[in-house]
Amino acid sequence: MFFAKSPNVLAQEESNIPSPPNLITDEQLTVNKTLFGDTILIGKDILIQETINGDVFAVGESVTVESPINGDLRIISIRAEVKSVVDGTFAFISQNIYITSIGEINKDVYGMTKDFNLEGRIGKDLNLGYSYDANIIIDGKIMGNFFYTESRPDISEQADISGEIRKIAPYEPASSKADFIVVRIFYTLVLLVITIFIIRTRRDILEKAVSEVESKFSKHLLSGLISAGVIVLTGFLSFASGAGIPITLILAGYVAIVAYLSPIITSVWIGKRVFKTKNIGLIQIISGLLIFNLITLSSALSVLIYFVSTALVLGYITRVYLKKN
């Protein structure tokens, strides 16, 4: 894996062999050399001036794409501008999105925004979620369908939409993939907010948990598997008795919460390993969460990764409880 933290760029030597994910962080981040492999960009102002051959996940205040991306593009930002070709899909959560007249997305576009301006071309469907007071302008080409969640947007006479134009309910996915990606982005943001809150209020608890899980991996995993077995058995017996249904619901809720939050510890551990530091900061948190989501989004082993992560956290909680009692 390639990591960099220099003012301007930041790249791996050109090669015809795809590399593992690149991780590049800087406040003013400019990509001015060709990159190969999936790439994670974290900075305040991100500018892509050379081709990236792989998927791109960018988090920043502003993101500007001026060169081709031969893969999917995912953005979390305040504003983003696409001035080149994205060969895959484009997913985003951003206050302002602008696809210029020379911007092209060859596959689907989906996301949440307040201001959206399309002058370029979208090769497949456009799925937009936005608030009632959003400013949505369609002045380019959509080769597929256009689905939106609020009042009909401003579609100019120059716009060319080949497929269906339809308003959908906010909870009605226009496509399963679009729904899945947007939910995952929101999930990542929720985990990020929770992790930052823990860091600012009880940093010691999180640091201890990460250290314990790392140093006693097998013990916590075994404890988690045993705990999961006990919980399942107890829940089944309680449900079978009828009178114990509330207990079953409580146990199910407990496991669901642990599973939902378990990536926090795993992601922080990944971030620490990436930067080879004992300290936990914002860069470590964001990097860890993005890498965790990138792995579980594209890997066939995502279910196993989530299972192990949940078992580790469940085991840690169980061992802490037993020590105190």
CSV table of C-alpha atoms in Angstrom, one decimal:
chain,number,residue,atom,x,y,z
A,1,MET,CA,0.0,0.0,0.0
A,2,PHE,CA,1.2,3.5,-0.8
A,3,PHE,CA,0.9,6.4,1.6
A,4,ALA,CA,1.9,10.0,1.3
A,5,LYS,CA,1.7,13.3,3.2
A,6,SER,CA,3.4,15.9,1.0
A,7,PRO,CA,2.1,19.3,-0.1
A,8,ASN,CA,1.6,18.5,-3.7
A,9,VAL,CA,1.6,15.1,-5.0
A,10,LEU,CA,1.6,12.1,-4.3
A,11,ALA,CA,1.7,9.2,-6.5
A,12,GLN,CA,2.9,5.7,-7.2
A,13,GLU,CA,5.2,5.0,-10.1
A,14,GLU,CA,3.3,4.2,-13.2
A,15,SER,CA,2.7,0.5,-13.8
A,16,ASN,CA,0.5,-1.8,-15.8
A,17,ILE,CA,-0.1,-3.9,-12.7
A,18,PRO,CA,-2.9,-2.6,-10.5
A,19,SER,CA,-1.7,-1.9,-6.9
A,20,PRO,CA,-3.4,-2.2,-3.5
A,21,PRO,CA,-5.4,0.9,-2.5
A,22,ASN,CA,-3.5,4.2,-2.3
A,23,LEU,CA,-4.1,6.4,0.7
A,24,ILE,CA,-3.2,10.1,0.2
A,25,THR,CA,-3.8,12.8,2.9
A,26,ASP,CA,-3.0,16.5,2.9
A,27,GLU,CA,-4.8,19.8,3.5
A,28,GLN,CA,-4.1,21.0,0.0
A,29,LEU,CA,-4.1,17.8,-2.0
A,30,THR,CA,-3.2,17.8,-5.7
A,31,VAL,CA,-2.9,14.6,-7.7
A,32,ASN,CA,-0.6,15.5,-10.6
A,33,LYS,CA,0.8,12.1,-11.6
A,34,THR,CA,-1.0,9.0,-12.9
A,35,LEU,CA,-2.2,6.6,-10.2
A,36,PHE,CA,-2.9,2.9,-10.5
A,37,GLY,CA,-5.2,1.1,-8.1
A,38,ASP,CA,-8.1,2.2,-5.9
A,39,THR,CA,-7.4,5.5,-4.2
A,40,ILE,CA,-8.6,7.2,-1.0
A,41,LEU,CA,-8.1,11.0,-0.9
A,42,ILE,CA,-8.5,12.9,2.4
A,43,GLY,CA,-7.9,16.7,2.5
A,44,LYS,CA,-9.5,20.1,2.7
A,45,ASP,CA,-9.2,21.0,-1.0
A,46,ILE,CA,-8.7,18.1,-3.4
A,47,LEU,CA,-7.7,18.6,-7.0
A,48,ILE,CA,-7.4,15.6,-9.4
A,49,GLN,CA,-5.2,16.8,-12.4
A,50,GLU,CA,-4.0,13.4,-13.7
A,51,THR,CA,-5.7,10.0,-14.5
A,52,ILE,CA,-6.6,7.6,-11.7
A,53,ASN,CA,-6.9,4.0,-12.9
A,54,GLY,CA,-9.2,2.6,-10.2
A,55,ASP,CA,-12.0,3.6,-7.8
A,56,VAL,CA,-11.7,6.9,-6.0
A,57,PHE,CA,-13.1,7.7,-2.5
A,58,ALA,CA,-12.6,11.4,-1.7
A,59,VAL,CA,-13.4,13.3,1.5
A,60,GLY,CA,-12.8,17.0,1.7
A,61,GLU,CA,-14.3,20.5,1.8
A,62,SER,CA,-14.0,20.8,-2.0
A,63,VAL,CA,-13.3,18.1,-4.7
A,64,THR,CA,-12.4,19.0,-8.3
A,65,VAL,CA,-12.0,16.4,-11.0
A,66,GLU,CA,-10.1,17.6,-14.0
A,67,SER,CA,-8.7,14.3,-15.4
A,68,PRO,CA,-10.3,10.9,-16.1
A,69,ILE,CA,-11.1,8.4,-13.4
A,70,ASN,CA,-11.2,4.9,-14.8
A,71,GLY,CA,-13.4,3.5,-12.0
A,72,ASP,CA,-16.1,4.6,-9.6
A,73,LEU,CA,-16.1,7.9,-7.9
A,74,ARG,CA,-17.5,8.4,-4.4
A,75,ILE,CA,-17.4,11.8,-2.7
A,76,ILE,CA,-18.2,13.3,0.7
A,77,SER,CA,-17.8,17.0,0.5
A,78,ILE,CA,-19.3,20.5,0.8
A,79,ARG,CA,-18.8,21.1,-2.9
A,80,ALA,CA,-17.6,19.0,-5.9
A,81,GLU,CA,-17.0,19.7,-9.6
A,82,VAL,CA,-16.6,17.2,-12.3
A,83,LYS,CA,-14.8,18.5,-15.5
A,84,SER,CA,-13.7,15.2,-17.0
A,85,VAL,CA,-14.8,11.6,-17.6
A,86,VAL,CA,-15.7,9.2,-14.8
A,87,ASP,CA,-15.8,5.7,-16.4
A,88,GLY,CA,-17.8,4.1,-13.6
A,89,THR,CA,-20.6,5.3,-11.2
A,90,PHE,CA,-20.7,8.5,-9.2
A,91,ALA,CA,-22.0,8.5,-5.7
A,92,PHE,CA,-22.0,11.5,-3.4
A,93,ILE,CA,-23.2,13.3,-0.3
A,94,SER,CA,-22.4,16.9,-0.9
A,95,GLN,CA,-24.0,20.4,-0.5
A,96,ASN,CA,-23.1,21.4,-4.1
A,97,ILE,CA,-22.5,19.2,-7.1
A,98,TYR,CA,-21.6,20.6,-10.6
A,99,ILE,CA,-21.1,18.4,-13.6
A,100,THR,CA,-19.7,20.8,-16.2
A,101,SER,CA,-20.3,20.7,-20.0
A,102,ILE,CA,-17.1,18.6,-20.4
A,103,GLY,CA,-17.9,16.3,-17.5
A,104,GLU,CA,-19.2,12.8,-18.3
A,105,ILE,CA,-20.3,10.0,-16.0
A,106,ASN,CA,-20.5,6.7,-18.0
A,107,LYS,CA,-22.7,4.8,-15.6
A,108,ASP,CA,-25.2,5.7,-12.8
A,109,VAL,CA,-25.2,8.8,-10.7
A,110,TYR,CA,-26.8,8.8,-7.2
A,111,GLY,CA,-26.6,10.8,-4.0
A,112,MET,CA,-27.9,13.5,-1.7
A,113,THR,CA,-27.4,17.2,-2.3
A,114,LYS,CA,-28.9,20.6,-1.9
A,115,ASP,CA,-27.6,22.2,-5.2
A,116,PHE,CA,-27.1,20.1,-8.3
A,117,ASN,CA,-26.2,21.4,-11.7
A,118,LEU,CA,-25.8,19.1,-14.7
A,119,GLU,CA,-24.5,20.5,-18.0
A,120,GLY,CA,-22.6,17.4,-19.0
A,121,ARG,CA,-23.6,13.8,-19.8
A,122,ILE,CA,-24.7,10.8,-17.6
A,123,GLY,CA,-24.5,7.5,-19.3
A,124,LYS,CA,-27.2,5.7,-17.3
A,125,ASP,CA,-29.6,6.7,-14.5
A,126,LEU,CA,-29.6,9.8,-12.3
A,127,ASN,CA,-31.0,9.2,-8.8
A,128,LEU,CA,-31.2,12.3,-6.7
A,129,GLY,CA,-32.3,12.8,-3.1
A,130,TYR,CA,-32.7,16.4,-2.0
A,131,SER,CA,-34.7,18.7,0.3
A,132,TYR,CA,-37.7,20.7,-0.7
A,133,ASP,CA,-35.7,24.0,-1.0
A,134,ALA,CA,-32.9,22.5,-3.1
A,135,ASN,CA,-31.7,24.0,-6.4
A,136,ILE,CA,-31.7,21.3,-9.0
A,137,ILE,CA,-30.8,22.3,-12.6
A,138,ILE,CA,-30.8,19.8,-15.5
A,139,ASP,CA,-29.3,21.2,-18.6
A,140,GLY,CA,-27.3,18.2,-20.0
A,141,LYS,CA,-27.9,14.7,-21.2
A,142,ILE,CA,-29.2,11.7,-19.2
A,143,MET,CA,-29.1,8.5,-21.2
A,144,GLY,CA,-31.2,6.6,-18.7
A,145,ASN,CA,-33.9,7.4,-16.2
A,146,PHE,CA,-34.2,10.4,-13.8
A,147,PHE,CA,-35.5,9.7,-10.4
A,148,TYR,CA,-35.9,12.4,-7.8
A,149,THR,CA,-37.5,12.7,-4.3
A,150,GLU,CA,-39.0,16.2,-4.0
A,151,SER,CA,-40.7,18.8,-6.3
A,152,ARG,CA,-39.9,18.6,-10.0
A,153,PRO,CA,-36.5,20.1,-10.7
A,154,ASP,CA,-35.7,22.7,-13.3
A,155,ILE,CA,-35.3,20.9,-16.6
A,156,SER,CA,-34.2,23.2,-19.4
A,157,GLU,CA,-35.3,23.0,-23.0
A,158,GLN,CA,-31.7,22.0,-23.9
A,159,ALA,CA,-31.8,19.0,-21.6
A,160,ASP,CA,-32.0,15.5,-23.2
A,161,ILE,CA,-33.4,12.7,-21.0
A,162,SER,CA,-33.8,9.4,-22.8
A,163,GLY,CA,-35.6,7.4,-20.1
A,164,GLU,CA,-38.4,7.9,-17.5
A,165,ILE,CA,-38.7,11.0,-15.3
A,166,ARG,CA,-40.3,10.1,-12.1
A,167,LYS,CA,-40.7,11.4,-8.5
A,168,ILE,CA,-40.2,8.6,-5.9
A,169,ALA,CA,-40.6,8.5,-2.1
A,170,PRO,CA,-37.4,9.2,-0.1
A,171,TYR,CA,-37.4,5.6,1.2
A,172,GLU,CA,-38.1,4.1,-2.2
A,173,PRO,CA,-34.9,3.0,-3.9
A,174,ALA,CA,-34.7,3.7,-7.6
A,175,SER,CA,-32.2,0.9,-7.7
A,176,SER,CA,-30.8,-1.5,-5.1
A,177,LYS,CA,-27.3,-0.5,-5.8
A,178,ALA,CA,-28.0,3.2,-5.4
A,179,ASP,CA,-29.8,2.6,-2.2
A,180,PHE,CA,-27.0,0.4,-0.9
A,181,ILE,CA,-24.2,2.9,-1.6
A,182,VAL,CA,-26.0,5.9,-0.2
A,183,VAL,CA,-26.9,4.0,3.0
A,184,ARG,CA,-23.3,2.9,3.3
A,185,ILE,CA,-22.1,6.5,3.0
A,186,PHE,CA,-24.5,7.6,5.7
A,187,TYR,CA,-23.5,4.7,7.9
A,188,THR,CA,-19.8,5.8,7.6
A,189,LEU,CA,-20.7,9.4,8.5
A,190,VAL,CA,-22.7,8.2,11.6
A,191,LEU,CA,-19.7,6.1,12.7
A,192,LEU,CA,-17.4,9.0,12.2
A,193,VAL,CA,-19.5,11.3,14.4
A,194,ILE,CA,-19.9,8.7,17.1
A,195,THR,CA,-16.1,8.0,17.1
A,196,ILE,CA,-15.2,11.7,17.3
A,197,PHE,CA,-17.6,12.1,20.2
A,198,ILE,CA,-16.0,9.2,22.1
A,199,ILE,CA,-12.5,10.6,21.4
A,200,ARG,CA,-13.5,14.0,22.8
A,201,THR,CA,-15.3,12.7,25.8
A,202,ARG,CA,-13.8,9.3,26.8
A,203,ARG,CA,-10.6,8.8,24.7
A,204,ASP,CA,-9.2,6.5,27.4
A,205,ILE,CA,-12.0,4.0,26.9
A,206,LEU,CA,-11.5,3.7,23.2
A,207,GLU,CA,-7.7,3.6,23.3
A,208,LYS,CA,-7.9,0.8,25.9
A,209,ALA,CA,-10.4,-1.2,23.9
A,210,VAL,CA,-8.3,-1.0,20.7
A,211,SER,CA,-5.2,-1.9,22.6
A,212,GLU,CA,-6.9,-4.9,24.4
A,213,VAL,CA,-8.4,-6.2,21.2
A,214,GLU,CA,-5.1,-5.9,19.3
A,215,SER,CA,-3.0,-7.6,22.0
A,216,LYS,CA,-5.5,-10.3,23.0
A,217,PHE,CA,-7.1,-11.0,19.6
A,218,SER,CA,-7.7,-14.7,20.0
A,219,LYS,CA,-9.0,-14.5,23.5
A,220,HIS,CA,-11.5,-11.8,22.7
A,221,LEU,CA,-12.6,-13.6,19.5
A,222,LEU,CA,-13.2,-16.8,21.4
A,223,SER,CA,-15.1,-15.0,24.2
A,224,GLY,CA,-17.2,-13.3,21.5
A,225,LEU,CA,-18.1,-16.5,19.8
A,226,ILE,CA,-19.0,-18.1,23.2
A,227,SER,CA,-21.1,-15.1,24.1
A,228,ALA,CA,-22.9,-15.1,20.8
A,229,GLY,CA,-23.7,-18.8,21.3
A,230,VAL,CA,-25.1,-18.1,24.8
A,231,ILE,CA,-27.1,-15.2,23.6
A,232,VAL,CA,-28.7,-17.1,20.7
A,233,LEU,CA,-29.5,-20.1,23.0
A,234,THR,CA,-30.9,-17.8,25.7
A,235,GLY,CA,-33.0,-15.9,23.2
A,236,PHE,CA,-34.3,-19.1,21.6
A,237,LEU,CA,-35.4,-20.6,25.0
A,238,SER,CA,-36.9,-17.3,26.1
A,239,PHE,CA,-38.9,-16.9,22.8
A,240,ALA,CA,-40.0,-20.6,23.0
A,241,SER,CA,-41.4,-20.0,26.5
A,242,GLY,CA,-43.6,-17.1,25.4
A,243,ALA,CA,-43.2,-15.2,28.6
A,244,GLY,CA,-39.6,-14.5,27.8
A,245,ILE,CA,-40.2,-12.7,24.5
A,246,PRO,CA,-39.1,-9.3,26.0
A,247,ILE,CA,-35.8,-10.9,27.0
A,248,THR,CA,-35.4,-12.1,23.4
A,249,LEU,CA,-36.0,-8.6,22.1
A,250,ILE,CA,-33.5,-7.0,24.5
A,251,LEU,CA,-30.8,-9.6,23.6
A,252,ALA,CA,-31.5,-9.0,19.9
A,253,GLY,CA,-31.3,-5.3,20.3
A,254,TYR,CA,-28.0,-5.6,22.3
A,255,VAL,CA,-26.4,-7.7,19.5
A,256,ALA,CA,-27.7,-5.3,16.8
A,257,ILE,CA,-26.1,-2.3,18.6
A,258,VAL,CA,-22.8,-4.1,19.0
A,259,ALA,CA,-22.8,-5.2,15.4
A,260,TYR,CA,-23.7,-1.7,14.2
A,261,LEU,CA,-20.9,0.0,16.2
A,262,SER,CA,-18.3,-2.8,16.0
A,263,PRO,CA,-16.5,-1.2,12.9
A,264,ILE,CA,-15.4,1.7,15.2
A,265,ILE,CA,-12.8,-0.3,17.1
A,266,THR,CA,-11.7,-2.2,13.9
A,267,SER,CA,-11.4,1.0,11.9
A,268,VAL,CA,-9.4,2.9,14.6
A,269,TRP,CA,-7.0,-0.1,14.8
A,270,ILE,CA,-6.6,0.1,11.0
A,271,GLY,CA,-6.0,3.8,11.1
A,272,LYS,CA,-3.3,3.4,13.8
A,273,ARG,CA,-1.6,0.6,11.7
A,274,VAL,CA,-1.7,2.7,8.6
A,275,PHE,CA,0.0,5.7,10.2
A,276,LYS,CA,2.1,3.5,12.6
A,277,THR,CA,1.2,5.6,15.6
A,278,LYS,CA,-0.2,5.0,19.1
A,279,ASN,CA,-2.2,8.2,19.0
A,280,ILE,CA,-5.8,8.4,17.8
A,281,GLY,CA,-6.5,11.5,15.7
A,282,LEU,CA,-9.0,12.6,13.1
A,283,ILE,CA,-6.9,11.4,10.2
A,284,GLN,CA,-6.5,7.9,11.7
A,285,ILE,CA,-10.3,7.7,12.3
A,286,ILE,CA,-11.3,8.8,8.8
A,287,SER,CA,-8.7,6.7,7.1
A,288,GLY,CA,-9.6,3.6,9.1
A,289,LEU,CA,-13.3,4.0,8.4
A,290,LEU,CA,-12.8,4.5,4.7
A,291,ILE,CA,-10.4,1.6,4.4
A,292,PHE,CA,-12.8,-0.6,6.4
A,293,ASN,CA,-15.7,0.4,4.1
A,294,LEU,CA,-13.7,-0.1,1.0
A,295,ILE,CA,-12.7,-3.6,2.0
A,296,THR,CA,-16.2,-4.6,3.0
A,297,LEU,CA,-17.8,-3.0,0.0
A,298,SER,CA,-15.7,-4.7,-2.6
A,299,SER,CA,-14.8,-8.0,-0.9
A,300,ALA,CA,-16.7,-11.2,-1.0
A,301,LEU,CA,-15.5,-11.7,2.6
A,302,SER,CA,-17.4,-8.7,3.8
A,303,VAL,CA,-19.8,-10.8,5.8
A,304,LEU,CA,-16.9,-12.7,7.5
A,305,ILE,CA,-15.2,-9.4,8.3
A,306,TYR,CA,-18.3,-7.9,9.9
A,307,PHE,CA,-18.8,-11.2,11.8
A,308,VAL,CA,-15.3,-11.2,13.2
A,309,SER,CA,-15.5,-7.5,14.1
A,310,THR,CA,-18.7,-8.0,16.0
A,311,ALA,CA,-17.4,-11.1,17.8
A,312,LEU,CA,-14.3,-9.2,18.9
A,313,VAL,CA,-16.3,-6.3,20.3
A,314,LEU,CA,-18.8,-8.7,21.9
A,315,GLY,CA,-15.9,-10.6,23.4
A,316,TYR,CA,-14.2,-7.5,24.8
A,317,ILE,CA,-17.4,-6.3,26.4
A,318,THR,CA,-18.0,-9.7,28.0
A,319,ARG,CA,-14.5,-9.9,29.4
A,320,VAL,CA,-14.7,-6.4,30.8
A,321,TYR,CA,-18.0,-7.2,32.4
A,322,LEU,CA,-16.7,-10.5,33.9
A,323,LYS,CA,-13.6,-8.7,35.4
A,324,LYS,CA,-15.7,-6.1,37.1
A,325,ASN,CA,-18.1,-8.7,38.5
